[in-house]
């Protein structure tokens, strides 16, 4: 009965609202509860009469009310599944959560699907980094191979009456992206285990997902740092400015080395380096933007520039939408494992999050790194 279901849902909401309501609001909620309770009883009595009427007239009651078979999406959005999934994370036992699928839709695989509210939270965590939100994402099983143009003859103008040019010589390379397991674990206390279903899942997933996404970003930047300046049949190349410094012209120098396909470049650096660029700007009398109007993203795994101490890459300029790719062979959900034994004596529970991600640099000269050697 749709009306009865709505009444029960509203009564559950009121219980939650009462925890934080002031005296005036509490009175209103109590009045509303009494009204809902009265209507609920009326509907129950009405249904009893309908059933009695069917029995009295000798009709077969094989199915008085057709049972609604829930879809997987409906289950994942339900309050029952949210609470059951939270209990699964807290205890490591998945029977309660799996039973909701057994009696409704079926779900395959070793891992339970996360509730819908958490799926959105996971994507928000990736987007929160900003830089990773620019990268193309795919969900292909196994290793993903991405082709790129290693070399090709340019087009030509054919004048009438002259011989046409030779057929284009085109050579392709292939980048193979092998998934890696990125893990993050946190330890939680008994107090955290006492949190409600939604609040507990938010607490766990916000921290674990952000840290996994942050590590993936660091690994992607490391690929740019380690890439060769010459392309091969299995790897694209990156441009490089060697022995550069945070001057007002260094970003424009990098832009001049990018390919034509790198149409939306951004800058990545340590926050400490940013202040040195601003100092260079101030010295120029504010007349020059050292960043050429490009967005600046920060990652402190890149070192702060220092003319005497810095070695290696300290800034990257490039188009992450054109030049990089992430592949999630098992989807972008975070799988969790529960461990209540390792530190049981301290009343701590370890929860381990794991994500399989394949990543690669797939655009030739889509990036330019700035390095310093001492």
CSV table of C-alpha atoms in Angstrom, one decimal:
chain,number,residue,atom,x,y,z
A,1,UNK,CA,0.0,0.0,0.0
A,2,UNK,CA,1.7,3.1,-1.2
A,3,UNK,CA,0.1,5.5,1.3
A,4,UNK,CA,1.1,3.3,4.2
A,5,UNK,CA,4.6,3.1,3.0
A,6,UNK,CA,4.9,6.9,2.8
A,7,UNK,CA,3.5,7.2,6.3
A,8,UNK,CA,6.1,4.8,7.7
A,9,UNK,CA,8.9,6.6,5.9
A,10,UNK,CA,7.7,10.0,7.3
A,11,UNK,CA,7.5,8.6,10.8
A,12,UNK,CA,11.2,7.4,10.5
A,13,UNK,CA,12.2,10.9,9.3
A,14,UNK,CA,10.4,12.5,12.3
A,15,UNK,CA,12.4,10.2,14.7
A,16,UNK,CA,15.6,11.7,13.3
A,17,UNK,CA,14.3,15.3,13.3
A,18,UNK,CA,13.3,15.0,17.0
A,19,UNK,CA,17.0,14.6,18.0
A,20,UNK,CA,17.8,18.2,17.0
A,21,UNK,CA,14.5,19.9,17.2
A,22,UNK,CA,13.8,22.8,19.5
A,23,UNK,CA,10.8,22.8,21.8
A,24,UNK,CA,8.4,24.5,19.3
A,25,UNK,CA,9.4,22.2,16.5
A,26,UNK,CA,9.2,19.1,18.8
A,27,UNK,CA,5.6,20.0,19.6
A,28,UNK,CA,4.7,20.2,15.9
A,29,UNK,CA,6.4,16.9,15.1
A,30,UNK,CA,4.6,15.1,18.0
A,31,UNK,CA,1.3,16.4,16.7
A,32,UNK,CA,2.2,15.2,13.2
A,33,UNK,CA,3.2,11.8,14.5
A,34,UNK,CA,-0.2,11.4,16.3
A,35,UNK,CA,-2.0,12.3,13.0
A,36,UNK,CA,0.1,9.8,11.0
A,37,UNK,CA,-0.4,7.1,13.6
A,38,UNK,CA,-4.2,7.5,13.4
A,39,UNK,CA,-4.2,7.4,9.6
A,40,UNK,CA,-1.9,4.3,9.7
A,41,UNK,CA,-4.3,2.5,12.0
A,42,UNK,CA,-7.2,3.4,9.7
A,43,UNK,CA,-5.4,2.0,6.7
A,44,UNK,CA,-4.6,-1.2,8.5
A,45,UNK,CA,-8.2,-1.7,9.6
A,46,UNK,CA,-9.4,-1.0,6.1
A,47,UNK,CA,-7.1,-3.7,4.7
A,48,UNK,CA,-8.3,-6.2,7.3
A,49,UNK,CA,-11.9,-5.6,6.2
A,50,UNK,CA,-10.9,-6.1,2.5
A,51,UNK,CA,-9.2,-9.4,3.3
A,52,UNK,CA,-12.1,-10.6,5.5
A,53,UNK,CA,-14.5,-9.8,2.7
A,54,UNK,CA,-12.5,-11.8,0.2
A,55,UNK,CA,-12.5,-14.8,2.6
A,56,UNK,CA,-16.2,-14.5,3.3
A,57,UNK,CA,-17.1,-14.7,-0.4
A,58,UNK,CA,-14.9,-17.8,-0.8
A,59,UNK,CA,-12.5,-16.3,-3.3
A,60,UNK,CA,-9.0,-17.8,-3.6
A,61,UNK,CA,-6.4,-15.6,-1.9
A,62,UNK,CA,-3.2,-16.7,-3.6
A,63,UNK,CA,-1.9,-13.2,-3.9
A,64,UNK,CA,-3.8,-10.4,-2.3
A,65,UNK,CA,-1.3,-7.8,-3.2
A,66,UNK,CA,1.3,-8.3,-5.8
A,67,UNK,CA,4.8,-8.1,-4.4
A,68,UNK,CA,7.0,-5.5,-5.8
A,69,UNK,CA,10.3,-7.0,-7.1
A,70,UNK,CA,12.9,-4.3,-6.5
A,71,UNK,CA,15.6,-3.6,-9.0
A,72,UNK,CA,19.3,-3.4,-8.0
A,73,UNK,CA,19.2,0.4,-8.2
A,74,UNK,CA,16.1,0.5,-6.0
A,75,UNK,CA,17.8,-1.7,-3.4
A,76,UNK,CA,21.0,0.4,-3.5
A,77,UNK,CA,19.0,3.5,-2.8
A,78,UNK,CA,16.9,2.1,0.1
A,79,UNK,CA,17.4,2.9,3.7
A,80,UNK,CA,17.5,-0.8,4.6
A,81,UNK,CA,20.4,-1.5,2.3
A,82,UNK,CA,22.3,1.6,3.5
A,83,UNK,CA,22.1,0.4,7.1
A,84,UNK,CA,22.8,-3.2,6.1
A,85,UNK,CA,25.9,-2.2,4.1
A,86,UNK,CA,27.1,0.0,7.0
A,87,UNK,CA,26.8,-3.1,9.3
A,88,UNK,CA,28.7,-5.1,6.7
A,89,UNK,CA,31.6,-2.6,6.9
A,90,UNK,CA,31.5,-2.6,10.7
A,91,UNK,CA,31.4,-6.3,11.2
A,92,UNK,CA,32.7,-7.9,8.0
A,93,UNK,CA,29.5,-10.0,7.7
A,94,UNK,CA,27.5,-9.5,4.5
A,95,UNK,CA,24.5,-11.8,5.0
A,96,UNK,CA,22.1,-9.0,5.9
A,97,UNK,CA,23.0,-6.9,2.9
A,98,UNK,CA,23.1,-9.9,0.5
A,99,UNK,CA,19.7,-11.1,1.7
A,100,UNK,CA,18.1,-8.0,0.2
A,101,UNK,CA,19.3,-9.1,-3.2
A,102,UNK,CA,18.4,-12.7,-2.7
A,103,UNK,CA,14.8,-11.9,-2.2
A,104,UNK,CA,14.7,-9.3,-5.0
A,105,UNK,CA,17.2,-8.7,-7.8
A,106,UNK,CA,20.4,-10.8,-8.0
A,107,UNK,CA,23.9,-9.4,-7.8
A,108,UNK,CA,27.0,-11.2,-9.0
A,109,UNK,CA,30.5,-10.9,-7.9
A,110,UNK,CA,32.5,-11.2,-4.7
A,111,UNK,CA,31.9,-7.5,-3.7
A,112,UNK,CA,28.6,-5.9,-2.7
A,113,UNK,CA,27.7,-2.8,-4.7
A,114,UNK,CA,28.0,0.4,-2.7
A,115,UNK,CA,24.8,2.3,-1.9
A,116,UNK,CA,23.8,5.0,-4.4
A,117,UNK,CA,24.6,7.8,-1.9
A,118,UNK,CA,28.1,6.5,-1.6
A,119,UNK,CA,28.7,6.1,-5.3
A,120,UNK,CA,28.0,9.8,-5.7
A,121,UNK,CA,30.3,10.5,-2.8
A,122,UNK,CA,33.1,8.6,-4.5
A,123,UNK,CA,32.8,10.6,-7.7
A,124,UNK,CA,32.8,13.8,-5.7
A,125,UNK,CA,36.1,12.8,-4.0
A,126,UNK,CA,37.7,12.3,-7.4
A,127,UNK,CA,36.3,15.6,-8.6
A,128,UNK,CA,37.5,17.4,-5.4
A,129,UNK,CA,41.1,17.1,-6.5
A,130,UNK,CA,40.3,19.1,-9.6
A,131,UNK,CA,43.2,17.8,-11.7
A,132,UNK,CA,41.9,14.2,-11.8
A,133,UNK,CA,38.5,15.5,-12.9
A,134,UNK,CA,40.2,16.6,-16.2
A,135,UNK,CA,41.5,13.1,-17.1
A,136,UNK,CA,39.5,10.9,-19.4
A,137,UNK,CA,38.1,7.8,-17.7
A,138,UNK,CA,37.1,4.4,-19.1
A,139,UNK,CA,35.8,1.2,-17.6
A,140,UNK,CA,37.2,-1.5,-19.7
A,141,UNK,CA,38.0,-5.0,-18.3
A,142,UNK,CA,41.6,-6.1,-18.2
A,143,UNK,CA,44.5,-4.1,-19.7
A,144,UNK,CA,43.6,-1.2,-21.9
A,145,UNK,CA,45.6,-0.4,-25.0
A,146,UNK,CA,45.5,3.1,-26.5
A,147,UNK,CA,46.9,3.9,-29.9
A,148,UNK,CA,48.7,7.1,-30.8
A,149,UNK,CA,50.3,8.6,-33.9
A,150,UNK,CA,54.1,7.9,-33.7
A,151,UNK,CA,54.9,9.6,-37.1
A,152,UNK,CA,53.1,10.7,-40.2
A,153,UNK,CA,53.7,12.6,-43.4
A,154,UNK,CA,51.9,16.0,-43.6
A,155,UNK,CA,49.3,16.9,-46.1
A,156,UNK,CA,50.3,18.7,-49.3
A,157,UNK,CA,48.9,21.1,-51.9
A,158,UNK,CA,48.5,19.4,-55.3
A,159,UNK,CA,48.7,21.8,-58.2
A,160,UNK,CA,46.7,20.9,-61.3
A,161,UNK,CA,48.8,19.2,-64.0
A,162,UNK,CA,51.5,18.0,-61.7
A,163,UNK,CA,52.1,14.5,-60.2
A,164,UNK,CA,50.2,13.8,-57.0
A,165,UNK,CA,52.1,13.2,-53.8
A,166,UNK,CA,53.1,9.8,-52.5
A,167,UNK,CA,50.8,7.9,-50.2
A,168,UNK,CA,51.1,9.0,-46.6
A,169,UNK,CA,53.5,7.1,-44.4
A,170,UNK,CA,51.7,6.6,-41.1
A,171,UNK,CA,53.2,4.8,-38.1
A,172,UNK,CA,51.2,4.0,-34.9
A,173,UNK,CA,52.4,3.3,-31.4
A,174,UNK,CA,50.4,1.6,-28.6
A,175,UNK,CA,50.4,2.5,-24.9
A,176,UNK,CA,49.3,-0.5,-22.7
A,177,UNK,CA,47.7,0.5,-19.4
A,178,UNK,CA,48.1,-2.3,-16.7
A,179,UNK,CA,45.8,-1.8,-13.7
A,180,UNK,CA,47.5,-1.3,-10.3
A,181,UNK,CA,45.9,-1.9,-6.9
A,182,UNK,CA,45.9,1.3,-4.8
A,183,UNK,CA,45.2,0.8,-1.2
A,184,UNK,CA,44.4,2.9,1.8
A,185,UNK,CA,43.4,1.8,5.3
A,186,UNK,CA,42.2,3.6,8.4
A,187,UNK,CA,41.8,2.6,12.0
A,188,UNK,CA,38.5,3.5,13.7
A,189,UNK,CA,37.4,3.3,17.3
A,190,UNK,CA,34.4,1.8,18.9
A,191,UNK,CA,32.8,5.3,19.1
A,192,UNK,CA,33.0,5.5,15.3
A,193,UNK,CA,31.3,2.1,15.0
A,194,UNK,CA,28.4,3.4,17.0
A,195,UNK,CA,27.6,6.1,14.3
A,196,UNK,CA,24.4,5.7,12.2
A,197,UNK,CA,24.4,4.0,8.8
A,198,UNK,CA,24.7,7.1,6.5
A,199,UNK,CA,27.0,9.0,8.8
A,200,UNK,CA,29.3,6.1,9.2
A,201,UNK,CA,29.6,5.4,5.5
A,202,UNK,CA,30.2,9.1,4.8
A,203,UNK,CA,33.0,9.1,7.4
A,204,UNK,CA,34.7,6.0,6.0
A,205,UNK,CA,34.4,6.7,2.3
A,206,UNK,CA,35.2,10.4,2.3
A,207,UNK,CA,38.6,9.7,3.9
A,208,UNK,CA,39.5,6.5,2.0
A,209,UNK,CA,38.3,7.6,-1.4
A,210,UNK,CA,40.1,11.0,-1.2
A,211,UNK,CA,43.4,9.3,-0.3
A,212,UNK,CA,43.1,6.7,-3.0
A,213,UNK,CA,42.3,9.4,-5.6
A,214,UNK,CA,45.2,11.5,-4.3
A,215,UNK,CA,47.6,8.6,-4.7
A,216,UNK,CA,46.4,8.0,-8.2
A,217,UNK,CA,47.1,11.6,-9.0
A,218,UNK,CA,50.6,11.3,-7.7
A,219,UNK,CA,51.2,8.2,-9.7
A,220,UNK,CA,50.0,9.9,-12.9
A,221,UNK,CA,52.3,12.8,-12.3
A,222,UNK,CA,55.2,10.4,-11.7
A,223,UNK,CA,54.5,8.9,-15.2
A,224,UNK,CA,55.0,12.4,-16.7
A,225,UNK,CA,58.2,12.9,-14.6
A,226,UNK,CA,59.6,9.5,-15.8
A,227,UNK,CA,58.6,9.7,-19.5
A,228,UNK,CA,61.1,9.9,-22.2
A,229,UNK,CA,61.6,12.9,-24.4
A,230,UNK,CA,61.5,10.6,-27.4
A,231,UNK,CA,58.5,8.6,-28.4
A,232,UNK,CA,58.7,4.8,-29.1
A,233,UNK,CA,56.3,2.2,-30.4
A,234,UNK,CA,55.1,1.6,-26.8
A,235,UNK,CA,55.3,5.1,-25.2
A,236,UNK,CA,54.5,8.7,-26.0
A,237,UNK,CA,57.1,11.5,-25.3
A,238,UNK,CA,57.0,14.6,-23.2
A,239,UNK,CA,58.7,17.9,-23.8
A,240,UNK,CA,61.2,19.2,-21.3
A,241,UNK,CA,62.6,22.6,-20.2
A,242,UNK,CA,65.9,21.8,-18.5
A,243,UNK,CA,67.4,24.0,-15.7
A,244,UNK,CA,64.3,26.3,-15.8
A,245,UNK,CA,63.4,28.7,-13.0
A,246,UNK,CA,60.2,30.4,-11.8
A,247,UNK,CA,60.5,33.4,-14.2
A,248,UNK,CA,57.7,35.3,-15.9
A,249,UNK,CA,58.6,33.5,-19.2
A,250,UNK,CA,59.0,29.9,-18.3
A,251,UNK,CA,55.4,28.9,-18.7
A,252,UNK,CA,55.2,30.4,-22.2
A,253,UNK,CA,58.4,28.5,-23.1
A,254,UNK,CA,56.7,25.3,-22.0
A,255,UNK,CA,53.6,26.1,-24.1
A,256,UNK,CA,55.8,26.5,-27.2
A,257,UNK,CA,56.9,22.9,-26.8
A,258,UNK,CA,53.5,21.3,-26.6
A,259,UNK,CA,51.7,19.6,-29.5
A,260,UNK,CA,48.9,21.2,-31.4
A,261,UNK,CA,46.5,18.7,-29.8
A,262,UNK,CA,47.2,20.0,-26.3
A,263,UNK,CA,44.6,22.6,-26.6
A,264,UNK,CA,43.6,23.0,-22.9
A,265,UNK,CA,46.8,23.0,-20.9
A,266,UNK,CA,47.1,23.6,-17.1
A,267,UNK,CA,49.9,24.0,-14.7
A,268,UNK,CA,50.8,21.7,-11.8
A,269,UNK,CA,53.3,22.7,-9.1
A,270,UNK,CA,54.0,22.8,-5.3
A,271,UNK,CA,52.3,25.6,-3.5
A,272,UNK,CA,55.7,26.8,-2.3
A,273,UNK,CA,56.8,27.3,-5.9
A,274,UNK,CA,53.7,29.4,-6.7
A,275,UNK,CA,54.9,32.1,-4.3
A,276,UNK,CA,58.2,32.4,-6.2
A,277,UNK,CA,56.3,32.9,-9.4
A,278,UNK,CA,54.3,35.7,-7.7
A,279,UNK,CA,57.5,37.2,-6.5
A,280,UNK,CA,58.8,37.3,-10.2
A,281,UNK,CA,55.5,38.9,-11.2
A,282,UNK,CA,55.8,41.6,-8.5
A,283,UNK,CA,59.4,42.3,-9.7
A,284,UNK,CA,58.0,42.9,-13.2
A,285,UNK,CA,55.7,45.6,-11.8
A,286,UNK,CA,52.5,43.5,-12.0
A,287,UNK,CA,52.6,43.9,-15.8
A,288,UNK,CA,53.0,40.2,-16.7
A,289,UNK,CA,51.0,37.1,-15.7
A,290,UNK,CA,53.6,34.4,-15.3
A,291,UNK,CA,50.9,31.7,-15.7
A,292,UNK,CA,49.7,33.0,-19.1
A,293,UNK,CA,46.1,32.8,-17.8
A,294,UNK,CA,46.2,29.0,-17.3
A,295,UNK,CA,44.6,27.3,-14.3
A,296,UNK,CA,47.1,26.3,-11.6
A,297,UNK,CA,46.8,23.0,-9.7
A,298,UNK,CA,48.8,22.0,-6.7
A,299,UNK,CA,50.5,18.8,-5.7
A,300,UNK,CA,53.1,18.8,-3.0
A,301,UNK,CA,54.8,15.6,-4.3
A,302,UNK,CA,56.5,17.9,-6.7
A,303,UNK,CA,59.3,19.7,-4.9
A,304,UNK,CA,59.5,23.4,-4.1
A,305,UNK,CA,61.8,25.1,-6.5
A,306,UNK,CA,65.2,26.1,-5.1
A,307,UNK,CA,68.1,27.2,-7.2
A,308,UNK,CA,70.5,25.3,-4.9
A,309,UNK,CA,68.5,22.3,-3.6
A,310,UNK,CA,66.0,21.3,-6.2
A,311,UNK,CA,66.7,18.3,-8.5
A,312,UNK,CA,64.3,16.7,-10.9
A,313,UNK,CA,60.9,17.9,-12.1
A,314,UNK,CA,59.3,20.7,-10.1
A,315,UNK,CA,56.6,21.9,-12.5
A,316,UNK,CA,54.4,20.3,-15.2
A,317,UNK,CA,52.5,22.1,-18.0
A,318,UNK,CA,50.1,20.0,-20.1
A,319,UNK,CA,46.7,19.0,-21.2
A,320,UNK,CA,45.4,16.2,-18.9
A,321,UNK,CA,42.2,15.7,-20.9
A,322,UNK,CA,44.2,15.0,-24.1
A,323,UNK,CA,47.3,13.5,-22.7
A,324,UNK,CA,46.3,11.2,-19.8
A,325,UNK,CA,43.8,8.4,-19.3
A,326,UNK,CA,42.5,6.4,-16.3
A,327,UNK,CA,40.9,3.0,-16.7
A,328,UNK,CA,38.8,1.3,-14.0
A,329,UNK,CA,38.5,-2.4,-14.9
A,330,UNK,CA,36.2,-3.1,-12.0
A,331,UNK,CA,34.4,0.2,-12.0
A,332,UNK,CA,35.3,3.2,-9.9
A,333,UNK,CA,33.8,1.9,-6.7
A,334,UNK,CA,36.1,1.4,-3.7
A,335,UNK,CA,36.1,-2.1,-2.3
A,336,UNK,CA,36.5,-2.4,1.5
A,337,UNK,CA,37.8,-5.2,3.7
A,338,UNK,CA,37.3,-5.4,7.5
A,339,UNK,CA,39.9,-6.4,10.0
A,340,UNK,CA,38.9,-6.5,13.7
A,341,UNK,CA,41.8,-8.8,14.8
A,342,UNK,CA,45.0,-7.0,14.1
A,343,UNK,CA,44.6,-4.3,16.8
A,344,UNK,CA,41.7,-5.8,18.8
A,345,UNK,CA,43.6,-5.3,22.1
A,346,UNK,CA,43.4,-1.5,21.5
A,347,UNK,CA,39.7,-1.6,20.6
A,348,UNK,CA,40.5,-0.5,17.1
A,349,UNK,CA,39.2,-1.8,13.8
A,350,UNK,CA,41.1,-1.6,10.5
A,351,UNK,CA,39.2,-0.9,7.3
A,352,UNK,CA,41.1,-1.3,4.1
A,353,UNK,CA,40.0,0.3,0.8
A,354,UNK,CA,41.2,-0.9,-2.6
A,355,UNK,CA,40.8,0.4,-6.1
A,356,UNK,CA,42.1,-1.1,-9.3
A,357,UNK,CA,43.3,1.7,-11.7
A,358,UNK,CA,45.1,1.5,-15.0
A,359,UNK,CA,46.7,4.8,-16.0
A,360,UNK,CA,48.9,6.1,-18.8
A,361,UNK,CA,50.2,9.0,-20.7
A,362,UNK,CA,48.6,8.7,-24.1
A,363,UNK,CA,49.1,12.0,-25.9
A,364,UNK,CA,52.5,12.7,-27.5
A,365,UNK,CA,54.0,16.0,-26.4
A,366,UNK,CA,50.8,16.7,-24.4
A,367,UNK,CA,53.0,17.6,-21.4
A,368,UNK,CA,56.1,19.6,-20.8
A,369,UNK,CA,58.0,19.2,-17.5
A,370,UNK,CA,60.4,21.7,-16.1
A,371,UNK,CA,63.5,20.3,-14.4
A,372,UNK,CA,66.4,21.4,-12.4
A,373,UNK,CA,69.8,19.6,-12.1
A,374,UNK,CA,72.5,20.4,-9.6
